[in-house]
Amino acid sequence: MEYQEAKEKFISTWGSLGTMWGINKAMAMIQALLFVSTKPLSMEDIMEELQISRGNTSMNLRQLMDWGIVTKEIIPGERKEFFTTEKDVQELARQIAKERSRREIQPVIKVLKEVSSIKDDKTEKTKELIKQTKALHELTENADKMLNKLINQDQNWLTKSLFKLIK
Amino acid sequence: MEYQEAKEKFISTWGSLGTMWGINKAMAMIQALLFVSTKPLSMEDIMEELQISRGNTSMNLRQLMDWGIVTKEIIPGERKEFFTTEKDVQELARQIAKERSRREIQPVIKVLKEVSSIKDDKTEKTKELIKQTKALHELTENADKMLNKLINQDQNWLTKSLFKLIK
DNA sequence: TTAAACTTTCAATAATTATTGAAAATTTAT
DNA sequence: ATAAATTTTCAATAATTATTGAAAGTTTAA
């Protein structure tokens, strides 16, 4: 497999993985492209390489910046804006975990807490609803605590922890 | 908040969480409904309660069975088929982790391995592609190993491990 | 200030994914 | 074997989500 083929395979695989986990394809592909690029890329570069429109590129770059995994680079003497992504996989994982926790998991935990706290009228179905949502609440909260631990720890915590678990 | 409201809130929240993580809404809602039901439900019951069509219900029940988290129940004297979901959250988490690993993560690991093994022609861009996909390969493999550990361990391993990590 | 270079926005459109509903298939009871 | 009950399939349709492209907006250089 040659460089170009390998690169394309990586980018498109990353794109479809994104799709499976609720992340839009263009967004995942832009991140993948930047991830293996040796230098910052302009919007033109990205449009060209991925064959996507200016608007699409602009919107998805913005989203990636909102997620905190892509940053604008100012290149002296250049009028265009250039972009880079976090190159360190650990930091990347931390950032994604942080955002998914904040945007998606926390709101669900809130609802699970509410639902599992309804008044127990002693009917079987109410007891079941409370019991099951409580169990889910606990599991979700534990998983989320783990993510947050991951987010706030030093650089190598993730690898060390994973190693501890699998050893 | 009354029972019915709480139940609906739980089901629709679970549905939208599913969507965010690439799982279709009806599938997540059916699972949620069964999860808090006190008894097995028929297709009619599910269609009625979630206001979805017969075809949709049938297809999504099948998918949930493929995922191994919903099973058919035979109820003596009844002609219809009835369905239940795994009620234990730990087991549920294990099952989902197992399937997502098998269907989604393993194929990506395979591609990352291929891409990171291309011949190093000593150019900067090839070296970067190899380095970055190798790093991602390692991280993904570790995370997947953790998932598989989770899958194959005893019932309480998940809780214990999470506790160890966050304590 | 002006205008060229560049980026953002957003309504229109396309692509994808989910859902319906009715016909076909299957199962069960007699 | 027959037919009623039930489930599955799948082409058509609807709903959702992603993408385009051009107009509006912004920045920069002279």
XYZ file of C-alpha atoms (C1' of nucleotides) in Angstrom:
394
model
C 0.000 0.000 0.000
C 1.347 3.370 -1.034
C 1.242 6.602 0.948
C -1.718 8.169 -0.827
C -3.839 5.039 -0.665
C -3.015 4.507 3.004
C -3.846 8.085 3.842
C -7.180 7.931 2.046
C -8.017 4.653 3.721
C -7.270 6.121 7.110
C -9.353 9.230 6.476
C -12.384 7.410 5.158
C -12.272 4.767 7.887
C -12.115 7.483 10.503
C -15.031 9.166 8.778
C -17.235 6.086 8.927
C -16.265 5.357 12.510
C -17.406 8.881 13.320
C -20.751 8.224 11.649
C -21.300 5.103 13.749
C -20.792 7.128 16.900
C -22.962 10.081 15.966
C -20.259 12.351 14.561
C -20.666 13.747 11.103
C -18.467 12.306 8.409
C -16.951 15.530 7.104
C -16.039 16.596 10.617
C -14.289 13.311 11.335
C -12.502 13.370 7.983
C -11.220 16.916 8.435
C -9.851 15.979 11.828
C -8.233 12.849 10.400
C -6.663 14.831 7.581
C -5.175 17.372 9.972
C -4.082 14.584 12.278
C -1.701 13.113 9.719
C -0.693 16.356 8.054
C 2.864 17.552 8.559
C 1.869 21.196 8.450
C -1.138 23.431 9.121
C -3.704 23.400 6.319
C -5.811 26.191 4.865
C -9.480 25.924 4.045
C -8.548 25.604 0.382
C -6.225 22.710 1.157
C -8.943 20.872 3.050
C -11.640 21.514 0.421
C -9.324 20.333 -2.263
C -8.115 17.203 -0.544
C -11.488 16.021 0.736
C -13.505 17.346 -2.207
C -16.016 19.189 -0.063
C -17.496 22.661 -0.358
C -16.292 25.838 1.254
C -19.383 26.135 3.442
C -19.138 22.581 4.657
C -15.461 23.026 5.481
C -16.075 26.262 7.304
C -18.931 24.902 9.410
C -17.159 21.719 10.382
C -13.928 23.492 11.231
C -15.947 25.689 13.520
C -17.473 22.663 15.207
C -14.064 21.069 15.655
C -12.870 24.294 17.244
C -15.931 24.283 19.542
C -14.954 20.779 20.573
C -11.513 22.134 21.357
C -9.608 19.743 19.103
C -8.733 22.041 16.222
C -7.069 25.433 16.448
C -6.378 28.286 14.052
C -2.770 28.952 13.323
C -1.536 32.316 12.250
C 1.190 31.991 9.679
C 3.252 35.160 9.245
C 2.956 36.656 5.805
C -0.121 34.558 4.981
C -3.517 36.100 4.606
C -5.446 32.824 4.803
C -6.179 31.069 8.049
C -4.514 27.761 8.758
C -5.656 24.925 10.952
C -4.106 22.201 13.059
C -5.546 19.491 15.278
C -4.310 18.225 18.590
C -1.594 15.780 17.647
C -1.329 13.954 20.937
C -3.792 11.038 21.055
C -4.055 11.174 24.840
C -4.973 14.812 24.839
C -7.367 14.204 21.963
C -9.115 11.419 23.881
C -9.349 13.630 26.960
C -10.857 16.479 25.027
C -13.450 14.309 23.307
C -14.351 12.582 26.568
C -14.750 15.954 28.251
C -17.076 17.325 25.599
C -19.195 14.215 25.253
C -19.618 14.080 28.995
C -20.632 17.707 29.220
C -22.946 17.775 26.224
C -24.547 14.363 26.294
C -24.008 12.394 29.463
C -24.635 15.080 32.077
C -28.108 15.947 30.730
C -29.070 12.265 30.709
C -27.860 11.833 34.277
C -30.028 14.772 35.250
C -33.131 13.173 33.732
C -32.359 9.769 35.254
C -32.061 11.424 38.639
C -35.388 13.194 38.219
C -37.206 10.126 36.982
C -35.788 7.848 39.658
C -36.883 10.345 42.318
C -40.598 10.340 41.571
C -42.908 9.623 44.468
C -43.178 5.910 45.183
C -46.887 5.130 45.161
C -46.170 1.497 45.980
C -47.604 0.141 42.734
C -45.512 -2.478 41.034
C -44.929 -0.454 37.889
C -43.789 2.646 39.769
C -41.413 0.557 41.864
C -39.977 -0.992 38.701
C -39.489 2.381 37.010
C -37.698 3.730 40.070
C -35.552 0.642 40.514
C -34.447 0.428 36.913
C -33.770 4.113 36.340
C -31.885 4.215 39.642
C -29.641 1.370 38.488
C -29.037 3.127 35.195
C -28.392 6.387 37.010
C -25.711 4.781 39.149
C -23.996 3.087 36.234
C -24.048 6.220 34.097
C -22.751 8.349 36.935
C -19.882 5.946 37.587
C -18.931 5.818 33.940
C -19.095 9.592 33.772
C -16.973 9.974 36.891
C -14.390 7.798 35.219
C -14.429 10.000 32.132
C -14.030 13.111 34.246
C -11.193 11.564 36.177
C -9.584 10.880 32.840
C -10.107 14.483 31.815
C -8.539 16.021 34.872
C -5.581 13.763 35.358
C -2.061 14.115 34.162
C -1.026 13.189 30.682
C -0.345 9.513 31.218
C -3.181 8.597 33.514
C -5.216 7.059 30.737
C -2.523 4.658 29.589
C -1.544 3.768 33.134
C -5.143 3.150 34.152
C -5.947 1.072 31.124
C -2.821 -0.912 31.780
C -3.801 -1.520 35.395
C -7.184 -2.764 34.256
C -5.981 -5.130 31.580
C -2.814 -6.454 33.210
C -43.942 14.195 38.295
C -46.395 11.359 37.855
C -45.647 7.819 36.716
C -46.751 8.232 33.118
C -44.874 11.486 32.616
C -41.739 10.067 34.211
C -41.874 6.969 32.064
C -42.325 8.972 28.869
C -39.501 11.278 29.842
C -37.213 8.333 30.455
C -38.099 6.674 27.164
C -37.676 9.775 25.037
C -34.428 10.771 26.760
C -33.048 7.301 26.172
C -34.166 7.607 22.565
C -32.289 10.831 21.975
C -29.197 9.581 23.770
C -29.254 6.643 21.381
C -29.401 8.994 18.410
C -26.343 10.899 19.651
C -24.381 7.665 19.771
C -25.477 6.305 16.413
C -28.354 4.113 17.573
C -31.730 4.578 16.006
C -34.380 6.230 18.097
C -37.077 3.579 17.823
C -34.606 0.869 18.777
C -33.472 2.753 21.867
C -37.056 3.562 22.845
C -38.236 -0.036 22.533
C -35.370 -1.153 24.720
C -36.161 1.561 27.264
C -39.827 0.592 27.331
C -39.024 -3.057 27.961
C -36.428 -2.058 30.520
C -39.018 -0.488 32.832
C -41.889 -2.820 32.024
C -43.006 -5.228 34.746
C -43.948 -7.920 32.267
C -43.081 -9.108 28.755
C -44.719 -7.028 26.013
C -46.207 -8.067 22.695
C -45.649 -6.269 19.420
C -49.100 -4.753 19.769
C -48.229 -3.414 23.222
C -45.054 -1.785 21.935
C -46.689 -0.307 18.811
C -49.475 1.090 20.925
C -47.318 2.582 23.635
C -44.678 4.122 21.375
C -47.058 4.933 18.520
C -44.927 3.286 15.880
C -45.841 0.997 13.011
C -45.834 -2.781 12.989
C -42.997 -2.948 10.474
C -40.821 -0.580 12.431
C -41.429 -2.510 15.636
C -40.675 -5.820 14.000
C -37.431 -4.643 12.419
C -36.121 -2.970 15.526
C -37.007 -5.883 17.775
C -35.027 -8.060 15.430
C -32.050 -5.731 15.683
C -32.264 -5.713 19.460
C -32.269 -9.507 19.394
C -29.230 -9.461 17.096
C -27.516 -7.264 19.670
C -28.400 -9.888 22.245
C -30.242 -7.536 24.585
C -33.835 -8.506 23.857
C -35.285 -12.017 23.902
C -38.545 -13.604 22.859
C -40.620 -15.035 25.651
C -43.072 -17.792 25.096
C -46.139 -17.295 27.191
C -48.235 -20.467 27.574
C -51.655 -20.172 26.044
C -50.723 -17.025 24.109
C -50.408 -17.007 20.379
C -48.531 -13.721 20.113
C -44.853 -13.419 20.797
C -43.703 -11.483 23.831
C -40.447 -9.684 24.430
C -38.213 -8.797 27.352
C -34.900 -6.994 27.629
C -31.950 -7.757 29.843
C -32.905 -6.154 33.146
C -29.488 -6.114 34.741
C -27.606 -2.939 33.838
C -24.207 -4.572 34.212
C -25.093 -7.344 31.843
C -26.646 -4.819 29.479
C -23.465 -2.738 29.465
C -21.389 -5.858 28.830
C -23.514 -6.929 25.942
C -23.476 -3.512 24.282
C -19.736 -3.178 24.806
C -19.186 -6.610 23.295
C -21.193 -5.874 20.174
C -19.798 -2.416 19.571
C -16.302 -3.763 19.939
C -16.938 -6.598 17.505
C -18.844 -4.601 14.909
C -17.135 -1.241 14.982
C -13.883 -1.120 16.863
C -12.210 -4.296 15.633
C -12.532 -3.332 11.947
C -11.023 0.070 12.671
C -8.135 -1.490 14.567
C -7.508 -3.681 11.559
C -7.296 -0.677 9.224
C -5.092 1.274 11.633
C -2.741 -1.662 11.786
C -2.584 -1.915 8.000
C -2.085 1.792 7.494
C 0.564 2.097 10.186
C 2.473 -0.782 8.591
C 3.043 0.733 5.157
C 6.600 0.857 3.929
C 8.525 3.749 5.418
C 9.983 5.622 2.451
C 11.665 8.097 4.819
C 9.718 11.096 3.571
C 8.371 13.364 6.255
C 4.740 12.818 5.366
C 5.012 9.038 5.348
C 6.760 9.118 8.695
C 4.000 11.314 10.101
C 1.229 9.042 8.800
C 2.920 6.015 10.339
C 3.606 7.717 13.634
C 0.112 9.100 14.094
C -1.829 6.036 13.003
C 0.435 3.912 15.199
C -0.403 6.059 18.206
C -4.105 5.801 17.417
C -3.750 2.077 16.908
C -2.240 1.641 20.334
C -4.837 3.775 22.068
C -7.736 2.084 20.314
C -6.360 -1.345 21.047
C -5.956 -0.532 24.724
C -9.461 0.855 24.987
C -10.787 -2.191 23.192
C -8.873 -4.529 25.471
C -10.504 -2.805 28.383
C -13.930 -3.327 26.850
C -13.192 -6.982 26.256
C -11.933 -7.398 29.782
C -15.227 -5.934 30.881
C -17.091 -8.370 28.671
C -15.404 -11.474 29.971
C -15.230 -10.734 33.645
C -17.591 -11.659 36.418
C -20.719 -9.730 37.094
C -19.325 -7.062 39.397
C -16.046 -6.388 37.719
C -17.295 -3.231 36.050
C -18.427 -1.582 39.256
C -15.332 -2.664 41.128
C -13.015 -1.436 38.398
C -14.745 1.875 38.029
C -14.597 2.277 41.767
C -10.899 1.529 41.835
C -10.322 4.154 39.175
C -12.311 6.932 40.783
C -11.597 6.346 44.459
C -11.388 54.694 2.276
C -11.451 51.251 -1.037
C -11.227 46.899 -2.901
C -9.373 42.443 -3.046
C -8.880 38.264 -0.259
C -10.920 35.513 2.518
C -14.627 33.525 5.770
C -19.240 32.906 7.385
C -24.005 32.325 6.966
C -28.068 30.242 5.475
C -31.818 29.008 2.263
C -32.069 25.544 -1.147
C -30.976 20.891 -2.376
C -29.160 16.403 -1.982
C -28.109 12.314 0.505
C -29.027 9.408 4.044
C -31.681 7.104 7.309
C -36.055 5.903 9.475
C -40.803 4.712 9.046
C -44.963 3.146 7.108
C -48.334 -0.059 5.456
C -49.855 -3.598 2.844
C -48.719 -7.932 0.559
C -46.344 -12.192 1.325
C -44.822 -15.533 4.451
C -45.190 -18.144 8.516
C -47.262 -20.234 12.437
C -50.929 -22.308 14.988
C -55.405 -24.286 16.012
C -58.939 -26.952 14.426
C -55.810 -29.249 4.674
C -57.797 -24.795 5.840
C -58.093 -20.455 7.616
C -57.327 -17.220 11.154
C -53.696 -14.997 13.732
C -49.463 -13.196 13.671
C -44.927 -11.718 11.913
C -41.785 -10.380 8.278
C -40.404 -8.129 4.232
C -39.727 -4.404 1.312
C -40.965 -0.726 -2.011
C -42.726 3.741 -1.277
C -42.607 7.792 1.515
C -41.357 10.788 5.161
C -38.127 12.783 8.264
C -33.735 13.957 9.324
C -29.205 15.341 8.539
C -25.451 16.859 5.562
C -23.872 19.625 1.819
C -23.736 23.161 -1.497
C -23.015 27.669 -3.370
C -23.704 32.259 -3.593
C -24.659 36.494 -1.069
C -23.357 38.937 2.961
C -19.893 39.859 6.166
C -15.146 40.572 7.736
C -10.337 41.434 7.524
C -6.226 43.222 5.519
C -3.172 45.900 2.588
C -2.306 49.799 0.186
